[in-house]
Amino acid sequence: MSQPLTIWTNHGFDAVYLAALRDRLASHRLVIASGGSKSNLAAGSRDPAALEADVIFGQPHPDDMLESTRLKYVQLTSAGYTRYDRPEILDGLRAKGIAFCNASSLYDEPCAQHAAAMLTSLSRALPQIRDDQHAAKWDWMKHRAQSFLLDGQKTLMVGYGAIAKRLVELLTPYRLDMIAFRRCVRGDENVRTLPISELDAHLPTAQIIVNVLPLSDSTANFFSAARFAKISPDAIYLNIGRGDTNDQDAMTSALRDGKLKYAYLDVTSPEPLPPGHALWKLPNCFIT
């Protein structure tokens, strides 16, 4: 029989899930960080108990991982790992033989389906029709004019990880003209893929732009005012990556001034947006 493991977590489990976890890990030692049983208040804070862990699940402080002499495996609860994406952290974990995993495979299907649903609904003007229904209005000619077919629409996937890969698969039957952009093209992508350095040349002719970028020093405000200025006023911009990867003020101005047709945002900065923020009221912005 293998030796019992010490498993440390600062994830905010509900009571039912925490009880199930304790039951399944009965032969091991489960350590809950202070504040972690009900919330994620402890996320990112140092905890001496983490130094005793063989396994970490949650959002640990980088120093607790690097200073541990026992740690074998870290499983993040998020797909994003911005705060850990630094050479001194990743190289340090690698040197100590610590497996470090994010949770991207948990989010690719729901996030990809969510984006596909929003894109197809925009193509059929369903959000606008719903608004008119609530106002007891009927204007089928207007909604027909707002609708379009996805066939042949030039679509740029900016960032190509698990979510973008699955989204490409879901959208393939619609016969879009899709191009993916990523930092390093590997050659095994399921769609035509170019280096992200070539993106700007394609922005003016794209009808649909999907931002699936993670947040890092190189992607903060990646969709800047200059890039929004390159995008066609008839284009749709979807962000299912991170809110801070676009210049939100520049995007708001583009939507307000008719320089961007629609924006669909599953992420904002901050989250949630303040109640008075302009994006809440813009009729061509859809926030989930």
GROMACS .gro file of C-alpha atoms in nm:
model
  288
    1MET     CA    1   0.000   0.000   0.000
    2SER     CA    2   0.131   0.346  -0.087
    3GLN     CA    3   0.218   0.593   0.186
    4PRO     CA    4  -0.055   0.839   0.288
    5LEU     CA    5  -0.022   1.180   0.126
    6THR     CA    6  -0.069   1.522   0.276
    7ILE     CA    7  -0.301   1.716   0.046
    8TRP     CA    8  -0.330   2.092   0.103
    9THR     CA    9  -0.601   2.308  -0.052
   10ASN     CA   10  -0.724   2.665  -0.030
   11HIS     CA   11  -1.015   2.608  -0.265
   12GLY     CA   12  -1.357   2.717  -0.139
   13PHE     CA   13  -1.555   2.394  -0.117
   14ASP     CA   14  -1.922   2.382  -0.024
   15ALA     CA   15  -1.995   2.159   0.274
   16VAL     CA   16  -2.133   1.874   0.060
   17TYR     CA   17  -1.828   1.863  -0.166
   18LEU     CA   18  -1.588   1.898   0.124
   19ALA     CA   19  -1.752   1.601   0.299
   20ALA     CA   20  -1.727   1.395  -0.019
   21LEU     CA   21  -1.362   1.491  -0.058
   22ARG     CA   22  -1.282   1.390   0.298
   23ASP     CA   23  -1.457   1.059   0.242
   24ARG     CA   24  -1.268   0.982  -0.079
   25LEU     CA   25  -0.937   1.082   0.079
   26ALA     CA   26  -0.994   0.899   0.406
   27SER     CA   27  -0.659   0.720   0.389
   28HIS     CA   28  -0.475   1.050   0.334
   29ARG     CA   29  -0.437   1.373   0.530
   30LEU     CA   30  -0.641   1.665   0.397
   31VAL     CA   31  -0.536   2.012   0.514
   32ILE     CA   32  -0.769   2.307   0.453
   33ALA     CA   33  -0.602   2.648   0.448
   34SER     CA   34  -0.739   2.912   0.680
   35GLY     CA   35  -1.052   3.057   0.519
   36GLY     CA   36  -1.051   2.791   0.249
   37SER     CA   37  -1.341   2.579   0.369
   38LYS     CA   38  -1.607   2.838   0.283
   39SER     CA   39  -1.438   3.080   0.046
   40ASN     CA   40  -1.124   3.154  -0.149
   41LEU     CA   41  -1.012   3.426   0.092
   42ALA     CA   42  -0.690   3.237   0.154
   43ALA     CA   43  -0.609   3.206  -0.215
   44GLY     CA   44  -0.264   3.342  -0.286
   45SER     CA   45  -0.170   3.387   0.078
   46ARG     CA   46   0.120   3.211   0.243
   47ASP     CA   47   0.035   2.922   0.472
   48PRO     CA   48   0.298   2.728   0.671
   49ALA     CA   49   0.088   2.413   0.639
   50ALA     CA   50   0.140   2.418   0.263
   51LEU     CA   51   0.509   2.343   0.317
   52GLU     CA   52   0.408   2.002   0.456
   53ALA     CA   53   0.207   1.906   0.147
   54ASP     CA   54   0.284   1.635  -0.103
   55VAL     CA   55  -0.003   1.761  -0.320
   56ILE     CA   56  -0.145   2.112  -0.355
   57PHE     CA   57  -0.488   2.185  -0.501
   58GLY     CA   58  -0.602   2.544  -0.542
   59GLN     CA   59  -0.415   2.873  -0.580
   60PRO     CA   60  -0.101   2.848  -0.367
   61HIS     CA   61   0.150   3.121  -0.295
   62PRO     CA   62   0.452   3.070  -0.527
   63ASP     CA   63   0.699   3.077  -0.236
   64ASP     CA   64   0.517   2.793  -0.061
   65MET     CA   65   0.568   2.576  -0.367
   66LEU     CA   66   0.932   2.668  -0.417
   67GLU     CA   67   1.031   2.633  -0.052
   68SER     CA   68   0.867   2.296  -0.001
   69THR     CA   69   1.090   1.990   0.034
   70ARG     CA   70   0.803   1.741  -0.003
   71LEU     CA   71   0.586   1.875  -0.281
   72LYS     CA   72   0.531   1.647  -0.582
   73TYR     CA   73   0.226   1.779  -0.761
   74VAL     CA   74   0.037   2.110  -0.793
   75GLN     CA   75  -0.309   2.124  -0.948
   76LEU     CA   76  -0.446   2.472  -1.005
   77THR     CA   77  -0.822   2.527  -0.999
   78SER     CA   78  -0.807   2.769  -1.292
   79ALA     CA   79  -0.715   2.752  -1.658
   80GLY     CA   80  -0.522   3.078  -1.621
   81TYR     CA   81  -0.190   3.080  -1.440
   82THR     CA   82  -0.074   3.438  -1.492
   83ARG     CA   83   0.069   3.489  -1.143
   84TYR     CA   84   0.285   3.178  -1.181
   85ASP     CA   85   0.399   3.239  -1.538
   86ARG     CA   86   0.745   3.364  -1.453
   87PRO     CA   87   1.075   3.190  -1.529
   88GLU     CA   88   1.193   3.187  -1.168
   89ILE     CA   89   0.876   3.002  -1.066
   90LEU     CA   90   0.837   2.759  -1.356
   91ASP     CA   91   1.210   2.685  -1.376
   92GLY     CA   92   1.220   2.639  -0.999
   93LEU     CA   93   0.935   2.388  -1.006
   94ARG     CA   94   1.094   2.206  -1.298
   95ALA     CA   95   1.430   2.185  -1.121
   96LYS     CA   96   1.262   2.028  -0.818
   97GLY     CA   97   1.067   1.780  -1.030
   98ILE     CA   98   0.729   1.919  -0.922
   99ALA     CA   99   0.443   1.855  -1.165
  100PHE     CA  100   0.249   2.179  -1.222
  101CYS     CA  101  -0.089   2.162  -1.396
  102ASN     CA  102  -0.361   2.410  -1.479
  103ALA     CA  103  -0.728   2.318  -1.528
  104SER     CA  104  -0.772   2.409  -1.895
  105SER     CA  105  -0.920   2.069  -1.984
  106LEU     CA  106  -1.209   2.138  -1.745
  107TYR     CA  107  -1.307   2.462  -1.918
  108ASP     CA  108  -1.255   2.397  -2.288
  109GLU     CA  109  -1.596   2.240  -2.350
  110PRO     CA  110  -1.820   2.482  -2.155
  111CYS     CA  111  -1.626   2.791  -2.267
  112ALA     CA  112  -1.619   2.682  -2.631
  113GLN     CA  113  -1.991   2.597  -2.630
  114HIS     CA  114  -2.066   2.931  -2.462
  115ALA     CA  115  -1.877   3.126  -2.730
  116ALA     CA  116  -2.031   2.921  -3.011
  117ALA     CA  117  -2.378   2.983  -2.870
  118MET     CA  118  -2.320   3.357  -2.851
  119LEU     CA  119  -2.179   3.377  -3.203
  120THR     CA  120  -2.465   3.180  -3.356
  121SER     CA  121  -2.723   3.381  -3.161
  122LEU     CA  122  -2.570   3.709  -3.282
  123SER     CA  123  -2.579   3.584  -3.640
  124ARG     CA  124  -2.956   3.532  -3.607
  125ALA     CA  125  -3.013   3.857  -3.406
  126LEU     CA  126  -3.158   3.659  -3.115
  127PRO     CA  127  -3.047   3.901  -2.838
  128GLN     CA  128  -3.212   4.192  -3.018
  129ILE     CA  129  -3.528   3.992  -3.084
  130ARG     CA  130  -3.545   3.904  -2.714
  131ASP     CA  131  -3.515   4.272  -2.622
  132ASP     CA  132  -3.798   4.360  -2.858
  133GLN     CA  133  -4.010   4.078  -2.720
  134HIS     CA  134  -3.979   4.226  -2.371
  135ALA     CA  135  -4.082   4.564  -2.513
  136ALA     CA  136  -4.378   4.404  -2.697
  137LYS     CA  137  -4.233   4.515  -3.032
  138TRP     CA  138  -4.237   4.330  -3.362
  139ASP     CA  139  -4.004   4.440  -3.640
  140TRP     CA  140  -3.917   4.140  -3.848
  141MET     CA  141  -3.764   4.344  -4.129
  142LYS     CA  142  -3.517   4.505  -3.889
  143HIS     CA  143  -3.417   4.169  -3.744
  144ARG     CA  144  -3.384   4.011  -4.085
  145ALA     CA  145  -3.145   4.292  -4.181
  146GLN     CA  146  -2.947   4.234  -3.860
  147SER     CA  147  -2.910   3.861  -3.930
  148PHE     CA  148  -2.630   3.709  -4.136
  149LEU     CA  149  -2.494   3.372  -4.237
  150LEU     CA  150  -2.173   3.244  -4.085
  151ASP     CA  151  -2.066   3.072  -4.405
  152GLY     CA  152  -1.740   3.220  -4.536
  153GLN     CA  153  -1.704   3.477  -4.257
  154LYS     CA  154  -1.335   3.545  -4.200
  155THR     CA  155  -1.282   3.449  -3.837
  156LEU     CA  156  -0.963   3.504  -3.638
  157MET     CA  157  -0.891   3.292  -3.330
  158VAL     CA  158  -0.638   3.497  -3.136
  159GLY     CA  159  -0.472   3.256  -2.899
  160TYR     CA  160  -0.484   2.884  -2.958
  161GLY     CA  161  -0.516   2.665  -2.650
  162ALA     CA  162  -0.767   2.401  -2.546
  163ILE     CA  163  -1.066   2.636  -2.562
  164ALA     CA  164  -0.984   2.771  -2.909
  165LYS     CA  165  -0.916   2.422  -3.040
  166ARG     CA  166  -1.257   2.299  -2.924
  167LEU     CA  167  -1.428   2.614  -3.052
  168VAL     CA  168  -1.280   2.554  -3.397
  169GLU     CA  169  -1.427   2.202  -3.391
  170LEU     CA  170  -1.772   2.327  -3.289
  171LEU     CA  171  -1.778   2.597  -3.558
  172THR     CA  172  -1.645   2.382  -3.844
  173PRO     CA  173  -1.994   2.282  -3.974
  174TYR     CA  174  -2.073   2.651  -4.031
  175ARG     CA  175  -1.800   2.671  -4.297
  176LEU     CA  176  -1.632   2.979  -4.158
  177ASP     CA  177  -1.302   3.094  -4.304
  178MET     CA  178  -1.101   3.044  -3.984
  179ILE     CA  179  -0.741   3.135  -3.905
  180ALA     CA  180  -0.579   3.082  -3.565
  181PHE     CA  181  -0.291   3.287  -3.428
  182ARG     CA  182  -0.052   3.175  -3.159
  183ARG     CA  183   0.294   3.259  -3.033
  184CYS     CA  184   0.456   2.938  -3.157
  185VAL     CA  185   0.297   2.747  -3.445
  186ARG     CA  186   0.348   2.372  -3.390
  187GLY     CA  187   0.198   2.236  -3.710
  188ASP     CA  188  -0.052   1.999  -3.544
  189GLU     CA  189  -0.334   2.254  -3.513
  190ASN     CA  190  -0.680   2.166  -3.647
  191VAL     CA  191  -0.706   2.490  -3.843
  192ARG     CA  192  -0.477   2.712  -4.050
  193THR     CA  193  -0.249   2.874  -3.793
  194LEU     CA  194  -0.011   3.169  -3.823
  195PRO     CA  195   0.232   3.339  -3.585
  196ILE     CA  196   0.056   3.602  -3.378
  197SER     CA  197   0.301   3.858  -3.519
  198GLU     CA  198   0.102   3.836  -3.846
  199LEU     CA  199  -0.234   3.918  -3.686
  200ASP     CA  200  -0.243   4.292  -3.763
  201ALA     CA  201  -0.239   4.231  -4.138
  202HIS     CA  202  -0.562   4.030  -4.110
  203LEU     CA  203  -0.759   4.252  -3.872
  204PRO     CA  204  -0.900   4.493  -4.135
  205THR     CA  205  -1.056   4.211  -4.341
  206ALA     CA  206  -1.196   3.998  -4.057
  207GLN     CA  207  -1.568   3.978  -3.984
  208ILE     CA  208  -1.528   3.789  -3.653
  209ILE     CA  209  -1.243   3.817  -3.403
  210VAL     CA  210  -1.227   3.583  -3.105
  211ASN     CA  211  -0.991   3.675  -2.822
  212VAL     CA  212  -0.888   3.359  -2.635
  213LEU     CA  213  -0.562   3.498  -2.497
  214PRO     CA  214  -0.434   3.419  -2.149
  215LEU     CA  215  -0.311   3.715  -1.947
  216SER     CA  216   0.063   3.775  -1.930
  217ASP     CA  217   0.306   4.064  -1.961
  218SER     CA  218   0.296   4.021  -2.340
  219THR     CA  219  -0.084   4.006  -2.370
  220ALA     CA  220  -0.194   4.284  -2.130
  221ASN     CA  221  -0.390   4.535  -2.342
  222PHE     CA  222  -0.299   4.328  -2.648
  223PHE     CA  223  -0.611   4.456  -2.819
  224SER     CA  224  -0.505   4.817  -2.785
  225ALA     CA  225  -0.662   5.131  -2.922
  226ALA     CA  226  -0.434   5.094  -3.225
  227ARG     CA  227  -0.558   4.741  -3.292
  228PHE     CA  228  -0.924   4.833  -3.245
  229ALA     CA  229  -0.863   5.109  -3.501
  230LYS     CA  230  -0.755   4.843  -3.753
  231ILE     CA  231  -1.074   4.636  -3.707
  232SER     CA  232  -1.358   4.681  -3.954
  233PRO     CA  233  -1.667   4.868  -3.825
  234ASP     CA  234  -1.872   4.568  -3.946
  235ALA     CA  235  -1.678   4.320  -3.731
  236ILE     CA  236  -1.780   4.128  -3.421
  237TYR     CA  237  -1.535   4.102  -3.131
  238LEU     CA  238  -1.567   3.822  -2.876
  239ASN     CA  239  -1.350   3.802  -2.566
  240ILE     CA  240  -1.353   3.472  -2.377
  241GLY     CA  241  -0.991   3.506  -2.267
  242ARG     CA  242  -0.916   3.764  -1.999
  243GLY     CA  243  -1.061   4.111  -1.949
  244ASP     CA  244  -0.723   4.278  -1.921
  245THR     CA  245  -0.610   4.152  -2.261
  246ASN     CA  246  -0.801   4.436  -2.426
  247ASP     CA  247  -0.807   4.810  -2.374
  248GLN     CA  248  -1.160   4.828  -2.239
  249ASP     CA  249  -1.188   5.205  -2.279
  250ALA     CA  250  -1.082   5.184  -2.644
  251MET     CA  251  -1.328   4.901  -2.705
  252THR     CA  252  -1.609   5.100  -2.539
  253SER     CA  253  -1.534   5.400  -2.759
  254ALA     CA  254  -1.528   5.185  -3.072
  255LEU     CA  255  -1.869   5.037  -2.987
  256ARG     CA  256  -2.018   5.376  -2.902
  257ASP     CA  257  -1.881   5.546  -3.214
  258GLY     CA  258  -1.992   5.277  -3.460
  259LYS     CA  259  -1.637   5.159  -3.526
  260LEU     CA  260  -1.715   4.808  -3.400
  261LYS     CA  261  -2.044   4.634  -3.478
  262TYR     CA  262  -2.081   4.408  -3.174
  263ALA     CA  263  -1.880   4.295  -2.874
  264TYR     CA  264  -1.954   3.983  -2.676
  265LEU     CA  265  -1.773   3.973  -2.343
  266ASP     CA  266  -1.751   3.678  -2.109
  267VAL     CA  267  -1.477   3.863  -1.923
  268THR     CA  268  -1.439   4.226  -1.816
  269SER     CA  269  -1.206   4.442  -1.609
  270PRO     CA  270  -1.294   4.450  -1.327
  271GLU     CA  271  -1.537   4.164  -1.274
  272PRO     CA  272  -1.812   4.246  -1.224
  273LEU     CA  273  -1.821   4.585  -1.391
  274PRO     CA  274  -1.933   4.877  -1.170
  275PRO     CA  275  -2.311   4.936  -1.201
  276GLY     CA  276  -2.267   5.265  -1.387
  277HIS     CA  277  -2.019   5.141  -1.646
  278ALA     CA  278  -2.104   5.239  -2.004
  279LEU     CA  279  -2.076   4.883  -2.135
  280TRP     CA  280  -2.387   4.775  -1.943
  281LYS     CA  281  -2.606   5.007  -2.149
  282LEU     CA  282  -2.451   4.988  -2.495
  283PRO     CA  283  -2.701   4.809  -2.721
  284ASN     CA  284  -2.426   4.647  -2.927
  285CYS     CA  285  -2.245   4.495  -2.627
  286PHE     CA  286  -2.347   4.163  -2.474
  287ILE     CA  287  -2.202   4.064  -2.137
  288THR     CA  288  -2.221   3.727  -1.968
   0.00000   0.00000   0.00000
